[in-house]
Amino acid sequence: MKCLITGGNVKVLGKAVHSLSRIGDELYLEPLKGGLSLRTVNSSRSAYACFLFAPLFFQQYQAASPGQDLLRCKILMKSFLSVFRSLAMVEKSVEKCCISLSGSNSHLVVQLHCKYGVKKTHNLSFQDCESLQAVFNPALCPHLLRAPARVLAEAVLSFPPALTEVTLGIGHGQRVILRSYQEEEADNANKAMVTETSIGEEDFQQLQAPEGIAVTFCLKEFRGLLSFAESANLSLSVHFDVPGRPVIFTIEDSLLDGHFVLATLLEQDPCSQDLCSPKPCQPVPQKEAHSTPPLDDFTNDDIDCYMIAMETTVGSEGSRAQPSTSLPHVSQPSHDLAPSSEEEEEAEPSTVPGTPPPKKFRSLFFGSILAPVHSPQGPSPVLAEDSDGEG
Amino acid sequence: MKFRAKIVDLACLNHFTRVSNMIAKLAKTCTLRISPEKLNFILSDKLASGGVSMWCELEQENIFSEFQMEGVSAENNEIYLELTSENLSRALKTAQNARALKIKLTNKHFPCLTVSVELLSSSSSSRIVTHDIPIKVIPRRLWKDLQEPSVPDSDVSIYLPALKTMKSVVEKMKNISNHLVIEANLNGDLNLKIETELVCVTTHFKDLGNPVLPSESVSQNRHPEDMVEVHIDIRKLLQFLAGQQVTPTKAVCNIVSNRMVHFDLLLDDISLQYFIPAWS
């Protein structure tokens, strides 16, 4: 494989690698007839990202030497990223970038031709690997949002940089809502601030989703694609389904396309999902998220009932009484019982050090997408599912 | 108990944001007291704050275009809330170019102060950002600990030098010792001193001016050149100075010999009082 990238496209490639580095520690490089594909997956298999650079992106592109098979390799993300570590430097001084992989050479060679005749050659060791292929199909997702990346980037600005998860959904009046996600905490004293941004549907190029739908995914991983899409001034499409099914983010233009597939939380606390109603949660969660009072209704918001409960305990130690509305945790059991699950990664808390904290993210791509969707709210759980063909 | 207020003027919003940034630097957790005329940010001199206390007061009508509150009861028409200061300043930070900002007391799953910002998005449709800041309502029996501290009779009262200068001096001194001596006299001299076995560093500020004190009893007997001093923990002074991002309209330092130092600042229409006890 040999390809040559010139001019501004070197920086684009560098930026793509930066966004991939937010997801995984290993980069799968696969030259295809249709272009060069860069893919990665995170350690818990709950996030997958792929960029495909069309042959037109390159000044020269040769997927394989004539008569040779297509090679593919897996390199440490850190190594590849180090070539493009400083995007400012890349933009300023790199004129050409040449990437080559040959069966005879045991290294992936990345050569940067810079100004003033400086040539930097990086020999990166690689491993042969299987093709990293996630099974997903945006067309199967019933819900879709599309907006210039800038719209979503601005919305995400109001969240603290450290925020891990965010919930995306449709609220009252077809407004798109992004809300910081917080796990239910037993101890109310340590609650974090909840931030929510609501964007009008006019800002979206496409919006096909019912009110009340909401999915929660990892913001950190999403930010990678968002910053790339924003800098490339592209539109971002968000394909999603019910909570638990992965959300697929796509960008495309004539020279490249990118897919980021992120798992979504299966377990949904009904109130965090309830993006329509500003009412405080009733002790028994009502499932009528669609009949909602107007958003800015103060009469529901006052704290009198809470205050009364508190005043009666003034004599006792409690300076605050727990509000009586404690939400039953609606735990939706995971019905992932695909008997033919091969290398199925478990969504359960992993004991491997360094994996993200235990969350109920289902890793759906590598096989279980083949199974039909179970509606978690179904009256009778599906205990044995049909085994489908390809997804 | 109800509270709702609205800011529509950008200058007022920026002013309120600056105050909130300052409070966030001065106290990790503070009490917000809401009364019909005023808002106060309070830090009382508990063990947790190391004896430092703070009282910040602003007139609500200078900031809010709409302000409605209903306290705990008719006789006690006030609300005392405890919150993490940084949450408020972070929430206000997103309101840089807001059309309007609303704050209200709500009870969504837990008691919150909800800050709701209406932004102008680039495609001229409005975007709304809402922050729910978790709060703790402070019961009436604890209110007595959160009253305005009485200003002690100070031995010397002096105007402060440029706070930025003071901060850079104190920052460097902190590397040498934690024990700082502030001394001042009625002749406009203020000194900051640290002393270790190896070195002694003093920074002299001169010609600062002294405000005229209403009660002359204590200070009249004092020779203007006599220095009055107090030993304090340098980190507490540094925290106070780090919170000052804007040049105050007025800045006075009152020293009670060997007991405490009291800083009295006026930032436009907002008053801030900060008490640092002597090193114990």
XYZ file of C-alpha atoms in Angstrom:
671
model
C 0.000 0.000 0.000
C 1.285 3.405 -0.828
C -0.410 6.725 -0.624
C 0.552 10.344 -0.833
C -1.290 13.178 0.841
C -0.533 16.775 0.107
C -1.389 20.218 1.315
C -4.246 20.837 3.712
C -5.324 17.204 3.613
C -2.402 16.248 5.812
C -3.913 18.267 8.601
C -7.305 16.703 7.927
C -5.766 13.277 8.322
C -4.053 14.412 11.492
C -7.308 15.686 12.911
C -9.013 12.429 12.078
C -6.330 10.551 13.962
C -6.787 12.864 16.935
C -10.489 12.135 17.061
C -9.877 8.410 16.726
C -7.407 8.605 19.572
C -10.230 9.664 21.859
C -11.796 6.281 21.371
C -9.245 3.524 21.262
C -5.638 2.633 21.848
C -5.080 0.767 18.628
C -5.525 1.968 15.101
C -6.527 -0.478 12.378
C -5.270 0.675 9.026
C -6.833 -1.038 6.056
C -6.312 0.051 2.491
C -9.371 -0.833 0.472
C -10.230 -0.356 -3.149
C -12.644 2.342 -2.058
C -10.066 4.198 -0.063
C -7.973 4.064 3.073
C -9.856 3.084 6.146
C -8.765 3.961 9.667
C -10.672 2.293 12.444
C -10.551 1.878 16.146
C -12.564 0.434 18.946
C -12.378 1.090 22.643
C -11.299 -1.457 25.203
C -14.784 -2.211 26.458
C -16.069 -2.481 22.914
C -18.673 0.122 23.560
C -17.390 2.588 20.991
C -16.223 2.136 17.451
C -14.975 4.723 15.012
C -14.057 4.572 11.380
C -12.858 7.061 8.836
C -12.735 6.191 5.175
C -10.651 8.412 2.953
C -11.606 8.119 -0.710
C -8.867 7.754 -3.331
C -9.563 11.342 -4.376
C -8.382 12.501 -0.975
C -4.875 11.448 -1.940
C -2.601 12.758 -4.602
C -1.642 9.160 -5.212
C -3.337 6.102 -3.854
C -2.347 2.545 -4.407
C -4.199 0.085 -2.220
C -1.873 -2.784 -3.008
C 1.047 -3.517 -5.223
C -0.116 -5.316 -8.364
C -0.470 -8.999 -7.761
C -0.398 -8.600 -3.985
C -3.184 -9.056 -1.525
C -4.555 -6.141 0.337
C -2.559 -5.766 3.518
C -3.900 -4.454 6.725
C -2.338 -3.714 10.009
C -2.908 -2.645 13.522
C -0.689 -0.044 15.137
C -0.555 1.557 18.510
C -2.659 4.700 18.401
C -0.021 6.495 20.426
C 2.613 5.835 17.786
C 0.523 6.982 14.877
C -0.717 9.975 16.793
C 2.799 11.060 17.612
C 3.380 11.701 13.913
C 0.539 14.192 13.908
C 0.877 15.293 17.498
C 1.099 18.984 16.852
C -1.500 19.955 14.305
C -0.194 23.482 14.263
C 3.196 22.212 13.244
C 1.659 19.945 10.660
C -0.263 22.803 9.154
C 2.678 25.121 9.109
C 5.499 22.992 7.884
C 4.352 19.721 6.360
C 3.988 19.771 2.611
C 3.482 16.122 1.847
C 2.829 12.979 3.768
C 3.580 9.579 2.365
C 2.316 6.413 4.013
C 3.473 3.044 2.818
C 3.037 -0.510 3.917
C 4.643 -3.393 2.165
C 4.902 -7.069 2.889
C 8.678 -6.970 2.795
C 9.063 -4.114 5.202
C 8.227 -4.895 8.780
C 7.239 -1.341 9.483
C 4.546 1.041 8.432
C 6.468 3.969 7.056
C 5.088 7.457 7.418
C 7.192 10.092 5.829
C 6.559 13.779 6.295
C 8.113 16.069 3.717
C 8.420 19.421 5.376
C 9.559 22.879 4.455
C 13.194 23.613 3.866
C 13.857 20.129 2.621
C 13.319 18.526 6.013
C 12.077 14.961 5.781
C 10.795 13.134 8.833
C 10.473 9.411 8.551
C 8.552 7.403 11.100
C 8.875 3.642 11.084
C 5.997 2.288 13.068
C 5.850 -1.335 13.986
C 2.569 -3.004 13.373
C 0.752 -6.230 13.899
C -1.167 -8.181 11.349
C -4.755 -8.359 12.268
C -8.232 -9.371 11.350
C -10.394 -6.803 9.757
C -12.106 -4.779 12.424
C -15.648 -4.719 11.308
C -18.480 -3.550 13.408
C -21.927 -4.573 12.403
C -24.190 -1.627 12.194
C -26.513 -0.078 9.721
C -27.670 3.508 10.028
C -30.581 2.748 7.757
C -32.043 0.456 10.404
C -32.296 3.250 12.920
C -35.744 4.762 13.011
C -34.703 8.126 14.380
C -32.517 10.696 12.734
C -31.152 14.140 13.461
C -28.977 16.134 11.156
C -27.390 19.484 11.847
C -24.223 21.407 11.091
C -21.632 20.152 13.548
C -21.299 23.676 14.814
C -24.823 23.581 16.276
C -24.045 20.544 18.374
C -20.583 21.832 19.253
C -22.072 25.028 20.644
C -24.619 23.082 22.620
C -21.946 20.900 24.122
C -19.934 23.938 25.217
C -22.164 24.500 28.201
C -21.227 21.158 29.688
C -18.266 20.831 32.021
C -15.246 19.364 30.197
C -15.132 16.490 32.639
C -18.662 15.308 31.982
C -18.693 11.678 30.871
C -22.185 10.966 29.706
C -24.851 12.978 28.047
C -28.452 12.267 27.174
C -29.775 13.310 23.808
C -33.466 13.369 23.168
C -36.485 15.134 21.862
C -38.463 17.288 24.215
C -41.641 19.219 24.171
C -42.259 21.183 21.023
C -39.825 19.138 18.951
C -36.888 20.720 20.654
C -33.688 18.729 20.738
C -32.395 18.378 24.256
C -28.919 17.534 25.451
C -28.669 16.931 29.147
C -25.795 15.999 31.393
C -26.317 12.494 32.656
C -25.863 11.613 36.240
C -26.150 8.260 37.801
C -28.730 7.963 40.540
C -26.948 8.638 43.750
C -28.119 7.336 47.032
C -26.596 10.234 48.856
C -28.369 13.396 47.799
C -25.731 15.584 49.305
C -23.234 14.884 46.585
C -25.384 15.603 43.606
C -23.761 17.333 40.730
C -25.235 20.174 38.780
C -27.431 19.099 35.911
C -27.090 21.104 32.733
C -29.467 20.923 29.843
C -29.380 22.612 26.470
C -32.470 22.821 24.358
C -32.185 23.565 20.652
C -35.055 24.485 18.404
C -35.838 22.246 15.467
C -35.158 25.118 13.053
C -31.471 24.587 13.687
C -31.661 21.070 12.319
C -31.538 20.096 8.696
C -33.422 16.938 9.476
C -35.326 15.837 12.515
C -37.154 12.528 12.484
C -37.825 11.410 15.990
C -40.793 11.355 18.317
C -41.034 13.461 21.424
C -39.921 11.666 24.497
C -37.225 9.508 22.925
C -33.867 9.812 24.615
C -30.560 7.971 24.527
C -27.520 8.335 26.753
C -23.995 7.900 25.492
C -20.442 8.813 26.309
C -19.770 12.466 25.630
C -16.005 12.132 25.788
C -16.013 9.755 22.872
C -18.442 11.857 20.925
C -16.383 15.002 21.335
C -13.711 13.489 19.133
C -15.958 13.354 16.110
C -17.626 16.611 16.938
C -14.410 18.597 16.892
C -13.367 16.987 13.639
C -16.703 17.678 11.997
C -16.755 21.237 13.244
C -13.302 22.007 11.907
C -14.200 20.469 8.566
C -17.441 22.429 8.543
C -19.525 19.351 7.929
C -22.996 18.306 8.901
C -23.364 15.593 11.457
C -26.068 12.967 11.220
C -27.225 11.152 14.321
C -29.016 7.847 13.806
C -30.518 6.325 16.885
C -33.077 3.931 18.213
C -34.301 2.905 21.635
C -32.020 3.142 24.675
C -29.633 0.232 24.601
C -29.241 0.237 20.852
C -26.133 2.046 19.663
C -26.206 5.556 18.343
C -24.481 6.106 15.010
C -22.916 9.428 14.141
C -21.953 9.984 10.543
C -20.284 12.698 8.559
C -19.486 12.702 4.931
C -18.213 14.704 2.083
C -16.815 13.909 -1.311
C -13.398 12.973 0.013
C -14.117 11.152 3.206
C -16.714 9.761 5.470
C -16.696 8.964 9.127
C -18.773 6.768 11.374
C -18.722 6.795 15.130
C -20.846 4.134 16.766
C -21.377 4.501 20.480
C -23.271 2.259 22.830
C -26.109 3.774 24.726
C -27.219 3.091 28.255
C -29.722 0.336 28.479
C -30.933 1.165 31.923
C -32.810 4.384 31.894
C -33.903 6.132 35.003
C -37.335 7.265 33.905
C -36.773 10.803 35.044
C -33.565 11.335 33.186
C -35.310 10.067 30.122
C -38.310 12.188 30.756
C -37.148 15.191 28.836
C -40.601 16.507 28.154
C -41.951 17.088 31.570
C -40.521 19.690 33.887
C -42.670 18.375 36.687
C -40.963 16.776 39.647
C -41.178 13.026 39.395
C -44.132 11.371 41.003
C -43.381 8.504 43.338
C -44.808 6.152 40.762
C -43.327 7.175 37.454
C -46.077 8.039 35.016
C -45.504 6.962 31.519
C -47.385 9.810 29.916
C -44.441 11.785 28.802
C -46.367 13.284 25.967
C -48.961 15.320 27.791
C -46.910 18.055 29.309
C -47.495 21.342 31.025
C -45.902 24.415 29.468
C -42.180 24.514 30.081
C -42.057 27.659 32.113
C -44.733 26.957 34.654
C -43.663 28.257 38.013
C -46.646 26.965 39.896
C -45.283 23.442 39.797
C -41.857 24.433 40.874
C -42.216 25.820 44.306
C -40.589 24.079 47.116
C -43.340 24.470 49.691
C -44.189 20.821 50.055
C -40.557 20.000 50.598
C -40.169 22.811 53.059
C -43.124 21.678 55.097
C -41.717 18.226 55.394
C -38.462 19.698 56.550
C -39.859 22.052 59.145
C -41.551 19.289 61.027
C -38.221 17.629 61.606
C -36.547 20.760 62.929
C -36.359 19.219 66.360
C -34.425 16.225 65.148
C -30.917 16.180 63.826
C -31.803 16.385 60.191
C -31.160 19.746 58.696
C -32.712 18.337 55.602
C -35.256 15.644 55.280
C -35.179 13.434 52.274
C -37.948 14.361 49.883
C -40.519 11.631 49.901
C -40.243 11.102 46.180
C -37.572 8.509 45.884
C -37.677 6.939 42.498
C -37.943 3.253 42.058
C -35.140 2.190 39.833
C -36.759 0.891 36.721
C -34.228 -1.684 35.829
C -34.697 -3.092 32.397
C -33.170 -6.488 32.245
C -30.848 -7.114 29.431
C -32.358 -9.680 27.159
C -29.260 -10.357 25.240
C -29.524 -14.083 25.036
C -28.266 -14.677 21.545
C -27.185 -18.251 21.922
C -24.778 -18.053 19.044
C -22.833 -15.192 20.534
C -19.314 -15.899 19.463
C -16.780 -13.487 20.714
C -19.567 -11.581 22.440
C -18.140 -9.032 24.794
C -19.992 -8.863 28.049
C -21.522 -5.556 28.977
C -21.062 -6.395 32.619
C -18.492 -4.539 34.673
C -15.157 -5.558 33.410
C -12.452 -6.485 35.835
C -9.713 -5.493 33.507
C -7.963 -2.506 35.000
C -8.128 0.578 32.915
C -11.554 -0.094 31.492
C -14.170 2.544 32.077
C -16.225 2.360 35.278
C -18.944 -0.239 35.199
C -21.914 0.941 33.263
C -24.660 -0.915 31.698
C -23.554 -0.185 28.171
C -24.356 -2.975 25.906
C -21.802 -3.777 23.348
C -24.045 -4.512 20.513
C -22.055 -4.317 17.437
C -19.940 -7.351 17.284
C -22.617 -9.864 16.667
C -25.669 -9.059 18.707
C -27.012 -6.488 16.272
C -28.000 -9.542 14.312
C -30.661 -10.213 16.929
C -33.973 -8.470 16.504
C -34.758 -5.575 18.782
C -36.562 -6.424 21.981
C -38.694 -3.667 23.309
C -37.694 -3.395 26.963
C -41.182 -2.317 27.838
C -42.751 -5.464 26.404
C -45.133 -7.162 28.732
C -43.477 -10.552 28.458
C -39.747 -10.824 28.089
C -38.482 -12.631 25.040
C -36.480 -15.476 26.400
C -35.273 -17.028 23.215
C -34.964 -15.039 20.090
C -34.895 -15.971 16.451
C -31.433 -16.058 15.077
C -31.424 -13.744 12.123
C -29.200 -13.728 9.105
C -27.002 -10.699 8.597
C -28.010 -7.501 10.310
C -40.861 29.148 49.928
C -40.518 30.663 46.498
C -37.868 32.506 44.608
C -37.727 33.670 41.072
C -35.731 36.423 39.474
C -34.767 37.565 36.035
C -31.882 39.490 34.534
C -32.245 41.049 31.119
C -29.526 43.644 31.092
C -26.181 42.378 29.841
C -24.163 44.710 32.064
C -26.038 43.511 35.146
C -25.506 39.938 34.082
C -21.773 40.434 33.679
C -21.617 42.139 37.036
C -23.435 39.284 38.712
C -21.189 36.799 36.911
C -18.093 38.569 38.180
C -19.377 38.469 41.741
C -20.172 34.812 41.421
C -16.680 34.081 40.031
C -15.180 35.881 42.964
C -17.282 33.960 45.465
C -16.316 30.705 43.778
C -12.662 31.544 44.396
C -13.216 32.600 47.975
C -15.375 29.778 49.248
C -15.985 26.300 47.941
C -19.351 26.063 49.648
C -21.264 29.095 50.727
C -24.657 30.165 51.937
C -26.907 32.241 49.753
C -29.369 34.333 51.681
C -32.323 35.693 49.783
C -34.348 38.494 51.300
C -36.760 40.935 49.704
C -34.155 43.638 49.187
C -30.871 41.840 49.062
C -28.852 38.800 48.146
C -26.011 37.737 50.396
C -23.220 35.264 49.930
C -22.099 34.136 53.341
C -19.296 32.063 54.710
C -19.418 31.744 58.436
C -16.354 31.235 60.551
C -16.612 27.527 61.073
C -13.829 25.089 61.560
C -14.143 24.002 57.949
C -13.171 27.402 56.650
C -10.341 27.720 59.145
C -11.989 30.570 60.944
C -12.299 32.714 57.851
C -15.628 34.373 57.308
C -17.091 36.303 54.470
C -20.117 38.518 53.963
C -21.015 39.718 50.511
C -24.049 41.857 49.930
C -25.783 43.130 46.864
C -28.981 45.062 46.349
C -31.241 42.906 44.239
C -32.808 45.757 42.347
C -29.446 46.736 40.920
C -29.152 43.406 39.186
C -32.562 41.875 38.592
C -35.300 43.272 36.448
C -37.776 40.964 38.158
C -37.454 39.649 41.674
C -40.001 37.730 43.675
C -39.429 35.876 46.843
C -41.426 34.345 49.613
C -39.473 33.290 52.611
C -39.967 30.472 55.047
C -42.776 32.327 56.774
C -44.209 35.813 57.020
C -42.182 36.728 60.109
C -39.070 35.135 58.685
C -39.264 36.323 55.152
C -35.872 35.020 54.139
C -34.406 31.972 52.459
C -31.039 30.467 53.350
C -29.532 28.019 50.897
C -26.239 26.233 50.864
C -24.622 25.583 47.524
C -21.331 24.841 45.827
C -20.179 28.233 44.597
C -18.503 26.902 41.527
C -21.792 25.566 40.208
C -23.291 29.016 40.134
C -20.313 30.578 38.444
C -20.209 27.798 35.882
C -23.867 28.227 35.160
C -23.472 31.956 34.721
C -20.474 31.451 32.483
C -22.708 29.947 29.817
C -24.740 33.112 29.819
C -22.111 35.226 28.157
C -24.366 36.446 25.388
C -27.720 35.788 26.849
C -30.901 37.447 25.948
C -32.290 36.752 29.393
C -31.408 34.804 32.507
C -33.864 33.436 35.012
C -33.121 32.002 38.404
C -35.663 30.161 40.426
C -35.938 27.785 43.301
C -37.261 24.448 42.161
C -37.652 20.920 43.359
C -36.809 18.592 40.502
C -35.921 15.282 42.150
C -33.984 17.351 44.684
C -34.067 20.997 45.723
C -32.293 23.138 43.151
C -31.597 26.608 42.108
C -32.438 26.481 38.439
C -30.617 28.924 36.246
C -32.219 29.160 32.847
C -30.464 31.061 30.095
C -31.945 32.087 26.816
C -29.226 32.438 24.238
C -29.311 33.747 20.763
C -28.168 30.938 18.529
C -26.477 31.669 15.252
C -29.507 30.894 13.174
C -31.512 33.380 15.241
C -33.621 30.699 16.841
C -33.406 30.783 20.582
C -31.472 28.218 22.464
C -32.152 27.535 26.090
C -29.588 26.257 28.531
C -30.788 25.183 31.956
C -28.671 24.405 34.940
C -30.042 22.738 38.024
C -27.760 23.571 40.901
C -28.340 21.268 43.859
C -28.870 23.170 47.080
C -29.459 22.454 50.709
C -32.090 24.473 52.465
C -30.764 25.684 55.788
C -33.269 25.366 58.594
C -34.250 28.369 60.641
C -32.517 27.223 63.789
C -29.136 27.626 62.090
C -29.771 31.108 60.802
C -28.298 32.775 63.859
C -24.830 31.569 62.836
C -25.192 33.225 59.478
C -25.846 36.816 60.424
C -23.811 39.785 59.321
C -20.625 39.783 61.373
C -20.180 42.838 63.523
C -17.314 44.964 62.408
C -14.877 45.004 65.295
C -13.261 48.155 66.610
C -10.059 48.088 64.719
C -6.793 49.501 65.918
C -5.747 50.682 62.492
C -7.731 51.225 59.374
C -5.867 51.728 56.113
C -6.584 51.780 52.386
C -5.144 48.824 50.512
C -2.595 49.096 47.708
C -3.304 47.662 44.264
C -4.580 44.150 44.960
C -2.763 42.699 41.982
C 0.526 43.916 43.377
C -0.299 42.570 46.782
C -1.193 39.245 45.269
C 2.035 38.840 43.350
C 4.035 39.750 46.453
C 2.139 37.358 48.679
C 2.367 34.580 46.099
C 6.124 34.722 46.167
C 6.227 34.942 49.938
C 4.117 31.848 50.261
C 7.011 29.779 48.965
C 9.140 30.874 51.881
C 6.817 30.637 54.800
C 3.186 30.093 55.719
C 3.320 32.601 58.518
C 2.727 36.192 57.433
C 2.630 39.344 59.475
C 0.489 42.224 58.312
C 1.195 45.489 59.995
C -0.022 48.993 59.365
C -0.138 52.381 60.972
C -2.155 55.527 60.792
C 0.437 57.150 58.598
C -0.470 55.252 55.465
C 2.213 52.562 55.844
C 1.450 48.884 55.355
C 4.015 46.121 55.607
C 3.868 42.454 54.748
C 6.527 40.434 56.524
C 7.686 36.898 56.603
C 10.482 35.551 58.680
C 12.342 32.280 58.717
C 15.638 31.173 60.207
C 17.463 31.999 57.041
C 15.705 34.969 55.631
C 13.365 37.788 56.461
C 11.400 39.465 53.695
C 9.377 42.618 54.090
C 7.420 44.495 51.472
C 6.650 48.125 52.333
C 3.696 49.994 50.937
C 3.706 53.704 51.649
C 1.360 56.656 51.332
C -1.709 54.513 51.230
C -3.937 56.841 53.204
C -6.158 56.052 56.124
C -9.909 56.393 56.148
C -11.340 58.622 58.807
C -12.826 56.422 61.499
C -16.151 57.364 63.062
C -15.129 56.361 66.579
C -11.856 57.953 67.389
C -11.525 56.604 70.884
C -9.017 53.846 70.358
C -6.998 55.249 67.526
C -6.675 58.774 68.901
C -4.317 57.615 71.573
C -2.123 55.992 69.048
C 0.918 57.602 67.621
C 0.501 57.690 63.841
C 3.817 55.931 63.287
C 3.010 53.023 65.596
C 2.518 49.780 63.763
C -0.297 47.431 64.654
C 0.221 43.862 63.587
C -1.478 40.536 63.249
C -0.040 37.155 62.335
C -2.052 35.207 59.838
C -1.896 32.164 57.627
C -0.582 33.364 54.301
C -2.697 30.928 52.344
C -5.875 32.503 53.598
C -4.715 35.909 52.490
C -3.702 34.509 49.152
C -7.097 32.929 48.656
C -8.719 36.265 49.339
C -6.454 38.078 46.904
C -6.848 35.419 44.223
C -10.552 36.061 44.205
C -10.158 39.701 43.313
C -10.282 39.916 39.573
C -11.520 43.473 39.297
C -10.153 46.635 40.808
C -12.452 47.567 43.660
C -14.033 50.961 44.004
C -12.848 51.053 47.578
C -10.646 48.703 49.555
C -9.998 49.078 53.251
C -8.040 46.898 55.602
C -8.843 46.980 59.319
C -6.453 45.389 61.751
C -7.341 44.365 65.266
C -4.043 43.908 66.979
C -3.136 40.229 67.237
C -6.725 39.211 66.710
C -7.758 39.533 63.114
C -7.631 41.387 59.856
C -10.796 42.562 58.212
C -10.994 43.490 54.545
C -13.818 45.725 53.485
C -14.237 46.072 49.735
C -16.720 47.870 47.586
C -17.063 46.697 43.982
C -19.394 49.209 42.387
C -22.530 48.595 44.395
C -21.561 45.259 45.885
C -19.913 45.063 49.264
C -17.575 42.312 50.357
C -16.234 41.792 53.844
C -13.628 39.168 54.543
C -12.311 38.286 57.990
C -9.096 36.383 58.562
C -8.385 35.413 62.172
C -4.968 35.585 63.715
C -2.753 32.545 63.452
C -3.524 30.236 66.280
